[in-house]
PDB file of C-alpha atoms in Angstrom:
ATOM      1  CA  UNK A 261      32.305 -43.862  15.507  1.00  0.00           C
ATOM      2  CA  UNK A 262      31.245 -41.396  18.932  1.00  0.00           C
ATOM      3  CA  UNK A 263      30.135 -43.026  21.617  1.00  0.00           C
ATOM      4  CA  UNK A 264      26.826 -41.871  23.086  1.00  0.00           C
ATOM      5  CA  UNK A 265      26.188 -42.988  26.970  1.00  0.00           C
ATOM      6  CA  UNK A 266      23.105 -42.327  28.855  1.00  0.00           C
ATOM      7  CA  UNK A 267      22.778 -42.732  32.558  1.00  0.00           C
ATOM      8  CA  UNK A 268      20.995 -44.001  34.666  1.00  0.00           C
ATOM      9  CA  UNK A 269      19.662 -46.718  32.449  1.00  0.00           C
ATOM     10  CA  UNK A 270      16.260 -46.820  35.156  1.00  0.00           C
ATOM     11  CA  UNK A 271      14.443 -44.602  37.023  1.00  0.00           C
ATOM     12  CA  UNK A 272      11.611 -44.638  39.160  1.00  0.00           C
ATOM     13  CA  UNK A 273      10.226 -42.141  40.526  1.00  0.00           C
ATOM     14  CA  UNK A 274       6.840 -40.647  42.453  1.00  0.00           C
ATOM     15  CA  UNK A 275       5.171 -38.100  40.855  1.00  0.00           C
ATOM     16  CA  UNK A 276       6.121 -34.734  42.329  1.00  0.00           C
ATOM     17  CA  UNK A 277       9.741 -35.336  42.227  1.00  0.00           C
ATOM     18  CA  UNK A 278      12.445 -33.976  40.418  1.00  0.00           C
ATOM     19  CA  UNK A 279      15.414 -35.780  38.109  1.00  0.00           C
ATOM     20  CA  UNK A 280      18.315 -34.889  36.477  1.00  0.00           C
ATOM     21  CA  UNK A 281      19.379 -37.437  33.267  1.00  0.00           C
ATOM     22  CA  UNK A 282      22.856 -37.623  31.828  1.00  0.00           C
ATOM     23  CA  UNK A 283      24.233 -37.728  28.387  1.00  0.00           C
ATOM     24  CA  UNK A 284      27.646 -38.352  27.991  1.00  0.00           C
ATOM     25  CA  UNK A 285      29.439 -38.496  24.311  1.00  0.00           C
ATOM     26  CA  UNK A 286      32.905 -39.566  23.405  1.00  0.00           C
ATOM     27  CA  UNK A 287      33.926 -36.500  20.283  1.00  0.00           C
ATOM     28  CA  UNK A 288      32.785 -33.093  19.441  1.00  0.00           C
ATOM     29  CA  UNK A 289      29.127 -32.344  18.387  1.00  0.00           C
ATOM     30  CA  UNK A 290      27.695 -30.086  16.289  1.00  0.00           C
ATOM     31  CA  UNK A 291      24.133 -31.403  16.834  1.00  0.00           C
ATOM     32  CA  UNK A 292      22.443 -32.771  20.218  1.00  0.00           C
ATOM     33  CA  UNK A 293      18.915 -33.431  20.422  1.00  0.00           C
ATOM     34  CA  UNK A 294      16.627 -35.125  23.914  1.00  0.00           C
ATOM     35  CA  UNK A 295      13.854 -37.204  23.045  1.00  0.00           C
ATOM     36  CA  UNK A 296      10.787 -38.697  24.980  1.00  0.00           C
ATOM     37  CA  UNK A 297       9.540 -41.531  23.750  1.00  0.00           C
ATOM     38  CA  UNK A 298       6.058 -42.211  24.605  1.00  0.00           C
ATOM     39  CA  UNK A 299       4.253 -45.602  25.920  1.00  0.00           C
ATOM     40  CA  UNK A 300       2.279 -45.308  22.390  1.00  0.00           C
ATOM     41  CA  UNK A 301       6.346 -45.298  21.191  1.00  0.00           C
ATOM     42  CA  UNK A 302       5.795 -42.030  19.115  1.00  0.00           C
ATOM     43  CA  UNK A 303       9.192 -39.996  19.197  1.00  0.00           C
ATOM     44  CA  UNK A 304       8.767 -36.325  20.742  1.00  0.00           C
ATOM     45  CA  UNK A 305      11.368 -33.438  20.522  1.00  0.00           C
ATOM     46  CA  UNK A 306      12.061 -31.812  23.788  1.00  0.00           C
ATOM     47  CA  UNK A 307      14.882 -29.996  23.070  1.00  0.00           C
ATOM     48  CA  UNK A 308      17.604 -29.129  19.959  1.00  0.00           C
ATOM     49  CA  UNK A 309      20.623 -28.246  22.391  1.00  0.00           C
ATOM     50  CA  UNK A 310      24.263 -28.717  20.401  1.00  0.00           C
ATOM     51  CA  UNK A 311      25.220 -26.101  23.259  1.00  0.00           C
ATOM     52  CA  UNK A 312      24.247 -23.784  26.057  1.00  0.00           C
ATOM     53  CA  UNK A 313      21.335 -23.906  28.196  1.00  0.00           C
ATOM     54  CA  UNK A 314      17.143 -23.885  27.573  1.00  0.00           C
ATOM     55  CA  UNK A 315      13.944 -24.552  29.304  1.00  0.00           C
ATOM     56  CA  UNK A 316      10.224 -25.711  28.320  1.00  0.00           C
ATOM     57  CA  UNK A 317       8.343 -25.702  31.185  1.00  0.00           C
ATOM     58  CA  UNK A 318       9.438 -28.430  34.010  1.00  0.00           C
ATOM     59  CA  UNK A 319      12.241 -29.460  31.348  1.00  0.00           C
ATOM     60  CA  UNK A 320      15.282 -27.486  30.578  1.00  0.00           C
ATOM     61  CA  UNK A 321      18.633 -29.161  29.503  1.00  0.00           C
ATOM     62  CA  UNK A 322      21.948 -28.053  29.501  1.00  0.00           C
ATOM     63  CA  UNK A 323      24.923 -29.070  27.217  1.00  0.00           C
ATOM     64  CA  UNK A 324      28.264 -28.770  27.895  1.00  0.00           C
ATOM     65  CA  UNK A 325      30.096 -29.420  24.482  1.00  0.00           C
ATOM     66  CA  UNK A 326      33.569 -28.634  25.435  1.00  0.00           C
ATOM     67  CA  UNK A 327      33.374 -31.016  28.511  1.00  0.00           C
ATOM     68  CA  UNK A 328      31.147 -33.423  26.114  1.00  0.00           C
ATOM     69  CA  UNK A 329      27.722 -33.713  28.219  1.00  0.00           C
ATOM     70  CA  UNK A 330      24.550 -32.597  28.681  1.00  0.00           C
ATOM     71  CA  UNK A 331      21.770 -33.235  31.038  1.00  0.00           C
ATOM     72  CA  UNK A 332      18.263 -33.228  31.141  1.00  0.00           C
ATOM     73  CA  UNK A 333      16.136 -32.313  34.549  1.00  0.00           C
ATOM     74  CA  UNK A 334      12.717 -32.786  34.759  1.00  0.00           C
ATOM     75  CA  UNK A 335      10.722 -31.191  37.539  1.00  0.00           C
ATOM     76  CA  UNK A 336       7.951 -31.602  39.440  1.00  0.00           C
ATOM     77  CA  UNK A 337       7.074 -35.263  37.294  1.00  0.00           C
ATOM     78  CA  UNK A 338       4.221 -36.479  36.131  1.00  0.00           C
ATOM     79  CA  UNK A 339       2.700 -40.103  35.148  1.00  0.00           C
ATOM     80  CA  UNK A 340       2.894 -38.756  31.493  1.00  0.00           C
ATOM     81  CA  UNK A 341       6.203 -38.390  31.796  1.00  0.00           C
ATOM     82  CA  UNK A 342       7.261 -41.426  31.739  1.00  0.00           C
ATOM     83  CA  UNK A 343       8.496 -43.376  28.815  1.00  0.00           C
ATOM     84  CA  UNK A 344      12.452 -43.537  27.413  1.00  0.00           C
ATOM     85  CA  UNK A 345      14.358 -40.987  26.978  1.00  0.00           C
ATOM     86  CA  UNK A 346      17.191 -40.588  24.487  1.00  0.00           C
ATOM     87  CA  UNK A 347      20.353 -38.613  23.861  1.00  0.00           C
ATOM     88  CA  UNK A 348      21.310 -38.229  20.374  1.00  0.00           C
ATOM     89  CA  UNK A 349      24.074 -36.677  18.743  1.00  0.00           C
ATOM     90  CA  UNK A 350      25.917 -35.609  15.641  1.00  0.00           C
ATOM     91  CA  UNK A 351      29.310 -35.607  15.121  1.00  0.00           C
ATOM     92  CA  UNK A 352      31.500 -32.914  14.162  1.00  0.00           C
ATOM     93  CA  UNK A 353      32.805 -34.387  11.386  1.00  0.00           C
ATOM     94  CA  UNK A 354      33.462 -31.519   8.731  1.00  0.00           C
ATOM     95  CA  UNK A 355      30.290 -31.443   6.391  1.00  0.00           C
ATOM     96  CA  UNK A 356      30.595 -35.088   5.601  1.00  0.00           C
ATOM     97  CA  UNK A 357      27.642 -36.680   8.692  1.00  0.00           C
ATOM     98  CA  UNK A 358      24.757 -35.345   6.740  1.00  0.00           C
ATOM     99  CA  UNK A 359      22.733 -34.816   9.669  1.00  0.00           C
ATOM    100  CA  UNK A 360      23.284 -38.564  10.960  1.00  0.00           C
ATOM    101  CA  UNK A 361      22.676 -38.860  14.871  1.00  0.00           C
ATOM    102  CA  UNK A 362      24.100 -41.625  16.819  1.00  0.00           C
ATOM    103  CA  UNK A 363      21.250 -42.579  19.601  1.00  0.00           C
ATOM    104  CA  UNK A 364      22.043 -43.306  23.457  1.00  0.00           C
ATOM    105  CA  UNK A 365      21.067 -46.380  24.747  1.00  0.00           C
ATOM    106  CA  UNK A 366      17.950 -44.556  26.679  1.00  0.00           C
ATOM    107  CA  UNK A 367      16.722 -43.988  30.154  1.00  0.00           C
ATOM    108  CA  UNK A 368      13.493 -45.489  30.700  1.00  0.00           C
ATOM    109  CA  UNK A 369      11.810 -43.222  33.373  1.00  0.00           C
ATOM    110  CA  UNK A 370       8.386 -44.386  35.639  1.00  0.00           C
ATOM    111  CA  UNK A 371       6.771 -42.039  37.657  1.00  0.00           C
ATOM    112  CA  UNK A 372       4.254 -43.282  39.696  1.00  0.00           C
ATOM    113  CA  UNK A 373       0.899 -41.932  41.184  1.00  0.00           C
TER     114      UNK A 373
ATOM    115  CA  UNK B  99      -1.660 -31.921   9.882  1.00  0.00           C
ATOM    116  CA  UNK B 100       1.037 -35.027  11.049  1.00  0.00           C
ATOM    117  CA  UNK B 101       4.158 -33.244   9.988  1.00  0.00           C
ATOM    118  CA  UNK B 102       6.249 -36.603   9.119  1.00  0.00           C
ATOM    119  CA  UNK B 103       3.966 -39.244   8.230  1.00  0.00           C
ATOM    120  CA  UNK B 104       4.419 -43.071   7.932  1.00  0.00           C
ATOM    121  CA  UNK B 105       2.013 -45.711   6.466  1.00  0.00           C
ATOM    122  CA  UNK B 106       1.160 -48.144   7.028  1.00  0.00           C
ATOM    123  CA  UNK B 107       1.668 -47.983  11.244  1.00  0.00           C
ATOM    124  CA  UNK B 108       1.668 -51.816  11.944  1.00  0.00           C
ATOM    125  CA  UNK B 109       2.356 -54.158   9.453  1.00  0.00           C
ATOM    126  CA  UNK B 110       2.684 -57.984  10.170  1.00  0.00           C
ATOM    127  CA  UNK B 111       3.359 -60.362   7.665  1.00  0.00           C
ATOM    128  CA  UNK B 112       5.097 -63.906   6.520  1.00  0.00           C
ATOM    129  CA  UNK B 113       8.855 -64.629   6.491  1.00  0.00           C
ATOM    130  CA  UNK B 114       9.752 -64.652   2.541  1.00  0.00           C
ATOM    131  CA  UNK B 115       7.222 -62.074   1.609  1.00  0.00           C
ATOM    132  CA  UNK B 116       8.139 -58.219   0.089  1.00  0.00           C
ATOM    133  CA  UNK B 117       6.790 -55.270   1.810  1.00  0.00           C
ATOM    134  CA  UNK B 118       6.811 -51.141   1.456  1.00  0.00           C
ATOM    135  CA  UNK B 119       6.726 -48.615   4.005  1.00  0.00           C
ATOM    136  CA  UNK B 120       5.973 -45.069   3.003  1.00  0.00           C
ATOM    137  CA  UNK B 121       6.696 -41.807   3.958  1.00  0.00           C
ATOM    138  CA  UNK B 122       5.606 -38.065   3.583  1.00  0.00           C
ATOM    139  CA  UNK B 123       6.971 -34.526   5.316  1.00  0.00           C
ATOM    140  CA  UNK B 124       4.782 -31.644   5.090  1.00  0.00           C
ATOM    141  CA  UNK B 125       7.781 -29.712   6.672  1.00  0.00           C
ATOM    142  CA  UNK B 126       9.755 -28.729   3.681  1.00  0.00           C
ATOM    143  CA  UNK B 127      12.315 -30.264   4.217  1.00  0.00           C
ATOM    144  CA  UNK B 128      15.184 -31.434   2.170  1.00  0.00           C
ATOM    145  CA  UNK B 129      16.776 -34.547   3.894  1.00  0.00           C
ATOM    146  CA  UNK B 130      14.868 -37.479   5.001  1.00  0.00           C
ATOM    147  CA  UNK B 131      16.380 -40.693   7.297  1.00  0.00           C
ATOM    148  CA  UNK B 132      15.056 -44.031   7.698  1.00  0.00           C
ATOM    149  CA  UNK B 133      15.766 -45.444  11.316  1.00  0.00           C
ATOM    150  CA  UNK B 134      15.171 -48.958  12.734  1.00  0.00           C
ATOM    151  CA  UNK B 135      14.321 -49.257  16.110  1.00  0.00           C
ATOM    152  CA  UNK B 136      14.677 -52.503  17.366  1.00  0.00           C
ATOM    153  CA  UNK B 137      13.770 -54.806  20.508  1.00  0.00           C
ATOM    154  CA  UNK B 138      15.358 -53.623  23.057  1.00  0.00           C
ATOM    155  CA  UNK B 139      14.545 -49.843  21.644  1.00  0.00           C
ATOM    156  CA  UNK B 140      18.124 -49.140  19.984  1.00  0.00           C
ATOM    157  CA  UNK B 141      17.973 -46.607  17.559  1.00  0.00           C
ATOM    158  CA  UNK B 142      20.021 -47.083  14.657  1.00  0.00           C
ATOM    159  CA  UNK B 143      20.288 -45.362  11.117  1.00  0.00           C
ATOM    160  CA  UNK B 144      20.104 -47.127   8.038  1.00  0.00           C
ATOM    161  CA  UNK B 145      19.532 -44.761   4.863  1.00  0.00           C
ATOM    162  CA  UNK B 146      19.238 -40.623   4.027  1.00  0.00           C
ATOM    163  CA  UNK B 147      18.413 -38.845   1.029  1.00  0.00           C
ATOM    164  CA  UNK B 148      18.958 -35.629   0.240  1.00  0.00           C
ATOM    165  CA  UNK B 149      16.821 -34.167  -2.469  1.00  0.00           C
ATOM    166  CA  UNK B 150      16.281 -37.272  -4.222  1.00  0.00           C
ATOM    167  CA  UNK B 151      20.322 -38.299  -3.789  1.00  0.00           C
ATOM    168  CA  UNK B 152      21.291 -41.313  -1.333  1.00  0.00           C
ATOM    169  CA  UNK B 153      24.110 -39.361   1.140  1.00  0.00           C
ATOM    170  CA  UNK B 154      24.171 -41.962   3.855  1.00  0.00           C
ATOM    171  CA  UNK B 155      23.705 -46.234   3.323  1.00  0.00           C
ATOM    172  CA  UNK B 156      24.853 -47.836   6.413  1.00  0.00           C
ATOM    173  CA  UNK B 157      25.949 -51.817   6.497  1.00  0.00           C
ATOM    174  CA  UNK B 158      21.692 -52.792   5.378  1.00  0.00           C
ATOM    175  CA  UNK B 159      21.140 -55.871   3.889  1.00  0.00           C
ATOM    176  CA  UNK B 160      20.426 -55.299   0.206  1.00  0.00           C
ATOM    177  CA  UNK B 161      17.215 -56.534   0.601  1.00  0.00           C
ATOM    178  CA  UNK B 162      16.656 -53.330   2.104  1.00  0.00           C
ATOM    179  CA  UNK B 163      16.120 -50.542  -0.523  1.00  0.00           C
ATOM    180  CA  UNK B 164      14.950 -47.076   0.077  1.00  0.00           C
ATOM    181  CA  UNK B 165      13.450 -44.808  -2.888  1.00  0.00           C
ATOM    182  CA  UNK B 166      12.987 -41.630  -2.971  1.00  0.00           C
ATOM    183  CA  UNK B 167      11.050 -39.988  -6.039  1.00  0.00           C
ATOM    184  CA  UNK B 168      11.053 -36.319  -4.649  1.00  0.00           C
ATOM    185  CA  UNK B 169      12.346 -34.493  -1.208  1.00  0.00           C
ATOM    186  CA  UNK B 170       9.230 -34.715   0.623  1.00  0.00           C
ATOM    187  CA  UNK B 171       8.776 -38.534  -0.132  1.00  0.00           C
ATOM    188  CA  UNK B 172      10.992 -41.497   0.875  1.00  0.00           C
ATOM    189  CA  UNK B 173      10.056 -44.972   0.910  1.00  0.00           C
ATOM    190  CA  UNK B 174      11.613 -48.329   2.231  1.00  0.00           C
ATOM    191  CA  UNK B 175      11.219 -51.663   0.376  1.00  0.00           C
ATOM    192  CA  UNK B 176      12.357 -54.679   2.248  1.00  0.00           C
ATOM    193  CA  UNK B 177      12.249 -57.974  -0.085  1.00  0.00           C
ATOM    194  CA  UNK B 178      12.464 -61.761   1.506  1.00  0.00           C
ATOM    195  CA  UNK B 179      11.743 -60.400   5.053  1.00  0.00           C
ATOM    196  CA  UNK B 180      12.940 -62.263   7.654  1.00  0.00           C
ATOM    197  CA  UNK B 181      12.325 -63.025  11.516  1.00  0.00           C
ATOM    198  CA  UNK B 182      15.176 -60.612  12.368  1.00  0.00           C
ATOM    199  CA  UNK B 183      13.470 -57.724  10.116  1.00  0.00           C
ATOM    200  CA  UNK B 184      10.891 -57.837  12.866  1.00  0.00           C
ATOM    201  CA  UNK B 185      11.347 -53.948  14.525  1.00  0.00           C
ATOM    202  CA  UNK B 186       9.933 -50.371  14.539  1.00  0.00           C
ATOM    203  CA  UNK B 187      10.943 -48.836  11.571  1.00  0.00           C
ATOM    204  CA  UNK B 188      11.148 -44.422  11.760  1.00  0.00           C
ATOM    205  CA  UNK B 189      11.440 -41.865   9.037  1.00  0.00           C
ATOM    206  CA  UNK B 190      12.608 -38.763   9.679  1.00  0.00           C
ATOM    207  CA  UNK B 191      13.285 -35.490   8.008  1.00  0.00           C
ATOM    208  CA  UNK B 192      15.421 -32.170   8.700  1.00  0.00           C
ATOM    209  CA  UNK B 193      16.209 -28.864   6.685  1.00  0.00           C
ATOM    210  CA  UNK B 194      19.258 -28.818   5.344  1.00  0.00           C
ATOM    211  CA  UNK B 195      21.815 -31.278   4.528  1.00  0.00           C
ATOM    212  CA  UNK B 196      24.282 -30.655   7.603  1.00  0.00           C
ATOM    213  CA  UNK B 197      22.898 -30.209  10.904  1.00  0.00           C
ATOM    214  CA  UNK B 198      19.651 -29.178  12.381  1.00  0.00           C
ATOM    215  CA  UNK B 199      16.724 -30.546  14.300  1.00  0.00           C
ATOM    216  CA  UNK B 200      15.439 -33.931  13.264  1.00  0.00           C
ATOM    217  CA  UNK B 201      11.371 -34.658  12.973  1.00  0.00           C
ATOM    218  CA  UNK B 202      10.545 -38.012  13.771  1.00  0.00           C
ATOM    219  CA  UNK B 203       7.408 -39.984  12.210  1.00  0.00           C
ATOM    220  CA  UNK B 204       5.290 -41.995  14.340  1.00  0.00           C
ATOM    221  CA  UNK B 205       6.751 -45.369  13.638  1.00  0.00           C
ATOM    222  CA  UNK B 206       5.798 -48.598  11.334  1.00  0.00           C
ATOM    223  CA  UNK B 207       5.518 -51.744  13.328  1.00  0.00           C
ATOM    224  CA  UNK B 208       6.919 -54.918  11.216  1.00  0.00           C
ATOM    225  CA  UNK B 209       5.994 -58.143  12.475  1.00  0.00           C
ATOM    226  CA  UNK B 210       7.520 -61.174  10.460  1.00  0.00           C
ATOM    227  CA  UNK B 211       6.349 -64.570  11.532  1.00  0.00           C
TER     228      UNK B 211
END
């Protein structure tokens, strides 16, 4: 099955800086989606990106399908942003994934005060 | 109005016993997931429905069985839990049976002792 690898595993940060998290997957997607998981472990969508570029306020992301990326920056942190974050992706598989994402191992991210 | 809704959110109970988790979208959606999330925060599919069909059973133990009497319910019955059942346990739902953006619920919390 594709292979789904997140980097850097850790990251600490102080608040006020910027970051830039990688996704990196092994086949062709038709479906990539970023995640922030919370401290209270709820499951947020950030961004539905199988290609191109977008931005929501300090986040944008970028994926690169043909090279098989995409990263996520995050400017200007805050405290709340901390948490995991996870790649997850769909293969292209002809009709037959039904939706089915395969989940990066996560970046957990601390920003501190 | 939670848009993907799980109950109950914590759940903690003896090894041998049979529990249910529920859940509800509100989104209109045809295709709902069940997801197990477990202790060191891997993500990892284990059913789908499709408007009431089963399109995706991963390797579950069969004392894992999901039911799903129309699209905008699906449930998960675990019988004889066990230690290792212990995890966070995430429905989802999308539009569509292909791809699109996955909605997460907030999580169940099993606890077997």
């Amino acid at each position: 099955g594709i292979q789904v690898e997140q980097s850097p595993p850790d990251l600490i940060l102080q608040e006020g800086a910027n970051s830039t998290l990688r996704c990196n997957f092994s086949d062709s997607v038709n479906n990539l989606q970023w995640f922030h998981q919370n401290p209270w472990g709820q499951l947020i969508n950030l961004f539905y990106i199988p290609s191109g570029t977008k931005q929501n306020g300090r986040l944008s992301a970028t994926t690169v399908a043909t090279e098989r990326y995409s990263l996520l920056y995050i400017s200007s942190s805050q405290t709340t942003d901390s948490g995991v974050y996870f790649c997850a992706v769909q293969p292209n598989a002809g009709g037959t994934s039904y939706g089915k994402l395969t989940f990066g191992q996560g970046t957990i991210l601390t920003v501190h005060p | 109005d939670t848009a993907v809704s799980q109950t109950p959110k914590y759940l903690v109970t003896q090894m041998g016993n049979d529990k249910s988790i529920k859940c509800e979208q509100n989104l209109g959606h045809d295709t709902m997931y069940w997801y197990k999330q477990d202790s060191k925060k891997f993500l990892k599919i284990m059913f789908s429905y499709n408007n009431k069909e089963l399109i995706i059973n991963e390797t579950v133990p069969n004392r894992f069985s999901p039911k799903s009497p129309d699209k905008a319910h699906l449930n998960l019955h675990i019988n004889s839990l066990e230690l290792g059942d212990s995890a966070v346990y995430f429905c989802a739902s999308k539009k569509g049976r292909g791809t699109g953006e996955l909605f997460f619920g907030e999580g169940s919390r099993l606890t077997v002792l």
